[in-house]
Structure formats: structure tokens, C-alpha cells
Amino acid sequence: MTIRSQSLVTGAQLGPLLRGARRSLKLTQAQLAKRVALSQRRISELELDPGSLSVAQLLTLCNQLGLQVVIQEKEARLQDSEQHKGEW
């Protein structure tokens, strides 16, 4: 699975993304759990309900799955600010 860029709007969208990344690396939940010092059950819970995922856990999981977290303004806001340049 190749993920170039994925915008998330809800926390529920994160679970399938993490699961897909794990599967693309051919890792079981138990193998990933061992790498990040969590239980297999916790990995399963996070894939099903990522709302309880801490920022530290998210960053650790992303690191192990070859993903990165990027925070930026929404594109609509960027476009609006470009349109209004020079109006000051």
C-alpha cells in the first residue's frame, strides 16, 4: 500500500490507515506490538478505536510503519489567504 498523502477529518479514519500500513509491511498486530512495547490487544483496540490513541503512541506507531504526521492549514484557507493578498 502506497500512501502519498492522506487528509484525516475524523479520528475514526486513522484506524483503517494504521491497519493498512501495518498490513502492507506484512506485520501482524503482535509483531507491531512488540516493536512499540504495547500488547497485541492494545494494537487491535487502537486500530478499531483510535480515539484513545495518545500523541506519543501515534508518533511511535507512525515511525514503525514508515508514516509521518504533518500538520498544516487546510487548502481552502491557504487559497483564501492567497486571494486576499494585497487587500490590506
Tab-separated table of N, CA and C in Angstrom:
chain	number	residue	atom	x	y	z
A	1	MET	N	0.847	-1.176	0.000
A	1	MET	CA	0.000	0.000	0.000
A	1	MET	C	0.887	1.231	0.000
A	2	THR	N	0.681	2.098	-0.944
A	2	THR	CA	1.422	3.345	-1.008
A	2	THR	C	0.498	4.479	-0.605
A	3	ILE	N	0.884	5.190	0.422
A	3	ILE	CA	0.111	6.333	0.880
A	3	ILE	C	0.938	7.565	0.597
A	4	ARG	N	0.517	8.344	-0.355
A	4	ARG	CA	1.265	9.566	-0.660
A	4	ARG	C	0.893	10.658	0.331
A	5	SER	N	-0.381	10.889	0.461
A	5	SER	CA	-0.865	11.899	1.390
A	5	SER	C	-2.301	11.557	1.717
A	6	GLN	N	-2.637	11.606	2.977
A	6	GLN	CA	-3.991	11.271	3.404
A	6	GLN	C	-4.453	12.311	4.405
A	7	SER	N	-5.484	13.062	4.044
A	7	SER	CA	-6.060	14.028	4.974
A	7	SER	C	-7.081	13.313	5.842
A	8	LEU	N	-6.990	13.538	7.126
A	8	LEU	CA	-7.945	12.947	8.057
A	8	LEU	C	-8.840	14.038	8.613
A	9	VAL	N	-10.121	13.748	8.640
A	9	VAL	CA	-11.087	14.702	9.175
A	9	VAL	C	-11.605	14.229	10.526
A	10	THR	N	-11.661	12.916	10.704
A	10	THR	CA	-12.123	12.350	11.974
A	10	THR	C	-11.110	11.343	12.489
A	11	GLY	N	-11.135	11.122	13.779
A	11	GLY	CA	-10.243	10.139	14.380
A	11	GLY	C	-10.522	8.737	13.880
A	12	ALA	N	-11.776	8.445	13.543
A	12	ALA	CA	-12.147	7.112	13.074
A	12	ALA	C	-11.424	6.740	11.782
A	13	GLN	N	-11.011	7.714	11.001
A	13	GLN	CA	-10.308	7.446	9.750
A	13	GLN	C	-8.883	6.947	9.992
A	14	LEU	N	-8.368	7.184	11.164
A	14	LEU	CA	-6.991	6.817	11.474
A	14	LEU	C	-6.798	5.311	11.611
A	15	GLY	N	-7.762	4.624	12.192
A	15	GLY	CA	-7.654	3.181	12.406
A	15	GLY	C	-7.396	2.397	11.132
A	16	PRO	N	-8.244	2.556	10.105
A	16	PRO	CA	-8.003	1.832	8.854
A	16	PRO	C	-6.677	2.201	8.198
A	17	LEU	N	-6.255	3.435	8.354
A	17	LEU	CA	-4.978	3.861	7.776
A	17	LEU	C	-3.817	3.132	8.458
A	18	LEU	N	-3.855	3.075	9.779
A	18	LEU	CA	-2.804	2.367	10.516
A	18	LEU	C	-2.816	0.874	10.208
A	19	ARG	N	-4.008	0.286	10.160
A	19	ARG	CA	-4.133	-1.140	9.853
A	19	ARG	C	-3.600	-1.436	8.447
A	20	GLY	N	-3.960	-0.603	7.493
A	20	GLY	CA	-3.485	-0.802	6.130
A	20	GLY	C	-1.974	-0.684	6.018
A	21	ALA	N	-1.397	0.276	6.723
A	21	ALA	CA	0.056	0.442	6.700
A	21	ALA	C	0.739	-0.767	7.331
A	22	ARG	N	0.179	-1.261	8.423
A	22	ARG	CA	0.741	-2.444	9.083
A	22	ARG	C	0.688	-3.655	8.159
A	23	ARG	N	-0.459	-3.842	7.532
A	23	ARG	CA	-0.620	-4.989	6.633
A	23	ARG	C	0.289	-4.879	5.411
A	24	SER	N	0.490	-3.673	4.912
A	24	SER	CA	1.354	-3.511	3.737
A	24	SER	C	2.802	-3.891	4.060
A	25	LEU	N	3.170	-3.777	5.333
A	25	LEU	CA	4.504	-4.199	5.774
A	25	LEU	C	4.534	-5.672	6.170
A	26	LYS	N	3.371	-6.329	6.002
A	26	LYS	CA	3.225	-7.743	6.348
A	26	LYS	C	3.553	-8.020	7.815
A	27	LEU	N	3.117	-7.099	8.663
A	27	LEU	CA	3.299	-7.255	10.103
A	27	LEU	C	1.987	-7.697	10.738
A	28	THR	N	2.073	-8.605	11.672
A	28	THR	CA	0.898	-8.941	12.469
A	28	THR	C	0.759	-7.890	13.570
A	29	GLN	N	-0.396	-7.871	14.194
A	29	GLN	CA	-0.573	-6.966	15.328
A	29	GLN	C	0.440	-7.296	16.423
A	30	ALA	N	0.699	-8.570	16.639
A	30	ALA	CA	1.646	-8.981	17.678
A	30	ALA	C	3.065	-8.502	17.358
A	31	GLN	N	3.456	-8.590	16.101
A	31	GLN	CA	4.798	-8.142	15.711
A	31	GLN	C	4.945	-6.628	15.906
A	32	LEU	N	3.922	-5.875	15.479
A	32	LEU	CA	3.965	-4.422	15.662
A	32	LEU	C	3.950	-4.079	17.149
A	33	ALA	N	3.134	-4.774	17.910
A	33	ALA	CA	3.051	-4.527	19.351
A	33	ALA	C	4.414	-4.684	20.014
A	34	LYS	N	5.135	-5.718	19.631
A	34	LYS	CA	6.464	-5.949	20.201
A	34	LYS	C	7.403	-4.799	19.875
A	35	ARG	N	7.319	-4.288	18.655
A	35	ARG	CA	8.194	-3.187	18.232
A	35	ARG	C	7.929	-1.893	18.992
A	36	VAL	N	6.671	-1.691	19.400
A	36	VAL	CA	6.313	-0.425	20.054
A	36	VAL	C	6.019	-0.589	21.541
A	37	ALA	N	6.339	-1.742	22.079
A	37	ALA	CA	6.175	-2.028	23.516
A	37	ALA	C	4.732	-1.868	23.986
A	38	LEU	N	3.811	-2.390	23.184
A	38	LEU	CA	2.402	-2.444	23.567
A	38	LEU	C	1.952	-3.893	23.437
A	39	SER	N	0.771	-4.189	23.930
A	39	SER	CA	0.238	-5.539	23.760
A	39	SER	C	-0.469	-5.644	22.407
A	40	GLN	N	-0.610	-6.879	21.943
A	40	GLN	CA	-1.348	-7.102	20.698
A	40	GLN	C	-2.770	-6.607	20.844
A	41	ARG	N	-3.341	-6.817	22.014
A	41	ARG	CA	-4.716	-6.364	22.268
A	41	ARG	C	-4.821	-4.842	22.133
A	42	ARG	N	-3.816	-4.118	22.622
A	42	ARG	CA	-3.829	-2.651	22.529
A	42	ARG	C	-3.735	-2.211	21.064
A	43	ILE	N	-2.928	-2.878	20.273
A	43	ILE	CA	-2.843	-2.546	18.843
A	43	ILE	C	-4.215	-2.756	18.199
A	44	SER	N	-4.855	-3.863	18.513
A	44	SER	CA	-6.185	-4.143	17.984
A	44	SER	C	-7.168	-3.049	18.388
A	45	GLU	N	-7.151	-2.661	19.657
A	45	GLU	CA	-8.039	-1.597	20.144
A	45	GLU	C	-7.791	-0.287	19.402
A	46	LEU	N	-6.525	0.037	19.175
A	46	LEU	CA	-6.188	1.298	18.510
A	46	LEU	C	-6.612	1.298	17.045
A	47	GLU	N	-6.536	0.143	16.401
A	47	GLU	CA	-6.983	0.059	15.016
A	47	GLU	C	-8.498	0.155	14.917
A	48	LEU	N	-9.187	-0.358	15.922
A	48	LEU	CA	-10.650	-0.315	15.917
A	48	LEU	C	-11.201	1.005	16.451
A	49	ASP	N	-10.528	1.578	17.441
A	49	ASP	CA	-10.985	2.822	18.074
A	49	ASP	C	-9.779	3.711	18.351
A	50	PRO	N	-9.285	4.406	17.330
A	50	PRO	CA	-8.074	5.212	17.511
A	50	PRO	C	-8.283	6.464	18.358
A	51	GLY	N	-9.495	6.690	18.828
A	51	GLY	CA	-9.765	7.857	19.655
A	51	GLY	C	-9.024	7.842	20.982
A	52	SER	N	-8.614	6.671	21.416
A	52	SER	CA	-7.896	6.582	22.694
A	52	SER	C	-6.379	6.597	22.498
A	53	LEU	N	-5.938	6.869	21.294
A	53	LEU	CA	-4.520	6.897	20.956
A	53	LEU	C	-3.888	8.196	21.453
A	54	SER	N	-2.803	8.082	22.200
A	54	SER	CA	-2.101	9.290	22.641
A	54	SER	C	-1.228	9.792	21.500
A	55	VAL	N	-0.824	11.043	21.577
A	55	VAL	CA	0.051	11.606	20.552
A	55	VAL	C	1.366	10.829	20.524
A	56	ALA	N	1.886	10.494	21.689
A	56	ALA	CA	3.139	9.731	21.758
A	56	ALA	C	2.981	8.374	21.078
A	57	GLN	N	1.867	7.689	21.330
A	57	GLN	CA	1.624	6.396	20.698
A	57	GLN	C	1.471	6.557	19.188
A	58	LEU	N	0.773	7.598	18.768
A	58	LEU	CA	0.592	7.848	17.330
A	58	LEU	C	1.943	8.037	16.643
A	59	LEU	N	2.789	8.862	17.228
A	59	LEU	CA	4.096	9.122	16.623
A	59	LEU	C	4.970	7.862	16.610
A	60	THR	N	4.902	7.074	17.674
A	60	THR	CA	5.667	5.830	17.725
A	60	THR	C	5.180	4.847	16.668
A	61	LEU	N	3.866	4.684	16.565
A	61	LEU	CA	3.304	3.793	15.557
A	61	LEU	C	3.668	4.258	14.150
A	62	CYS	N	3.513	5.540	13.898
A	62	CYS	CA	3.836	6.076	12.573
A	62	CYS	C	5.295	5.827	12.232
A	63	ASN	N	6.168	6.026	13.187
A	63	ASN	CA	7.590	5.787	12.955
A	63	ASN	C	7.844	4.333	12.552
A	64	GLN	N	7.234	3.409	13.254
A	64	GLN	CA	7.423	1.988	12.956
A	64	GLN	C	6.776	1.564	11.638
A	65	LEU	N	5.730	2.300	11.224
A	65	LEU	CA	5.015	1.955	9.997
A	65	LEU	C	5.506	2.747	8.787
A	66	GLY	N	6.521	3.570	8.983
A	66	GLY	CA	7.052	4.353	7.873
A	66	GLY	C	6.146	5.497	7.463
A	67	LEU	N	5.356	5.999	8.407
A	67	LEU	CA	4.449	7.114	8.151
A	67	LEU	C	4.954	8.345	8.885
A	68	GLN	N	4.469	9.506	8.467
A	68	GLN	CA	4.780	10.731	9.197
A	68	GLN	C	3.508	11.535	9.394
A	69	VAL	N	3.485	12.299	10.446
A	69	VAL	CA	2.356	13.168	10.753
A	69	VAL	C	2.739	14.579	10.325
A	70	VAL	N	1.885	15.192	9.524
A	70	VAL	CA	2.118	16.555	9.059
A	70	VAL	C	0.894	17.384	9.428
A	71	ILE	N	1.129	18.519	10.059
A	71	ILE	CA	0.032	19.413	10.412
A	71	ILE	C	0.200	20.688	9.595
A	72	GLN	N	-0.854	21.026	8.865
A	72	GLN	CA	-0.795	22.224	8.031
A	72	GLN	C	-2.190	22.816	7.921
A	73	GLU	N	-2.249	24.043	7.446
A	73	GLU	CA	-3.543	24.673	7.234
A	73	GLU	C	-4.296	23.936	6.151
A	74	LYS	N	-5.628	23.973	6.244
A	74	LYS	CA	-6.440	23.374	5.197
A	74	LYS	C	-6.227	24.124	3.899
A	75	GLU	N	-6.352	23.434	2.786
A	75	GLU	CA	-6.117	24.041	1.480
A	75	GLU	C	-7.040	25.225	1.228
A	76	ALA	N	-8.284	25.143	1.643
A	76	ALA	CA	-9.226	26.241	1.418
A	76	ALA	C	-8.729	27.514	2.095
A	77	ARG	N	-8.196	27.388	3.296
A	77	ARG	CA	-7.669	28.559	3.997
A	77	ARG	C	-6.460	29.120	3.274
A	78	LEU	N	-5.617	28.232	2.748
A	78	LEU	CA	-4.447	28.695	2.010
A	78	LEU	C	-4.869	29.441	0.748
A	79	GLN	N	-5.862	28.912	0.047
A	79	GLN	CA	-6.340	29.560	-1.170
A	79	GLN	C	-6.971	30.908	-0.844
A	80	ASP	N	-7.760	30.980	0.225
A	80	ASP	CA	-8.382	32.240	0.633
A	80	ASP	C	-7.329	33.298	0.939
A	81	SER	N	-6.275	32.897	1.641
A	81	SER	CA	-5.244	33.870	2.010
A	81	SER	C	-4.496	34.353	0.770
A	82	GLU	N	-4.333	33.481	-0.226
A	82	GLU	CA	-3.669	33.890	-1.470
A	82	GLU	C	-4.526	34.892	-2.223
A	83	GLN	N	-5.844	34.701	-2.234
A	83	GLN	CA	-6.760	35.588	-2.947
A	83	GLN	C	-6.790	36.973	-2.314
A	84	HIS	N	-6.579	37.047	-1.030
A	84	HIS	CA	-6.714	38.310	-0.335
A	84	HIS	C	-5.387	39.044	-0.129
A	85	LYS	N	-4.331	38.510	-0.686
A	85	LYS	CA	-3.043	39.211	-0.575
A	85	LYS	C	-3.150	40.565	-1.251
A	86	GLY	N	-2.594	41.555	-0.656
A	86	GLY	CA	-2.601	42.882	-1.246
A	86	GLY	C	-3.873	43.671	-0.962
A	87	GLU	N	-4.840	43.076	-0.278
A	87	GLU	CA	-6.082	43.786	0.025
A	87	GLU	C	-5.975	44.614	1.296
A	88	TRP	N	-4.847	44.548	1.970
A	88	TRP	CA	-4.697	45.256	3.227
A	88	TRP	C	-4.437	46.673	2.948
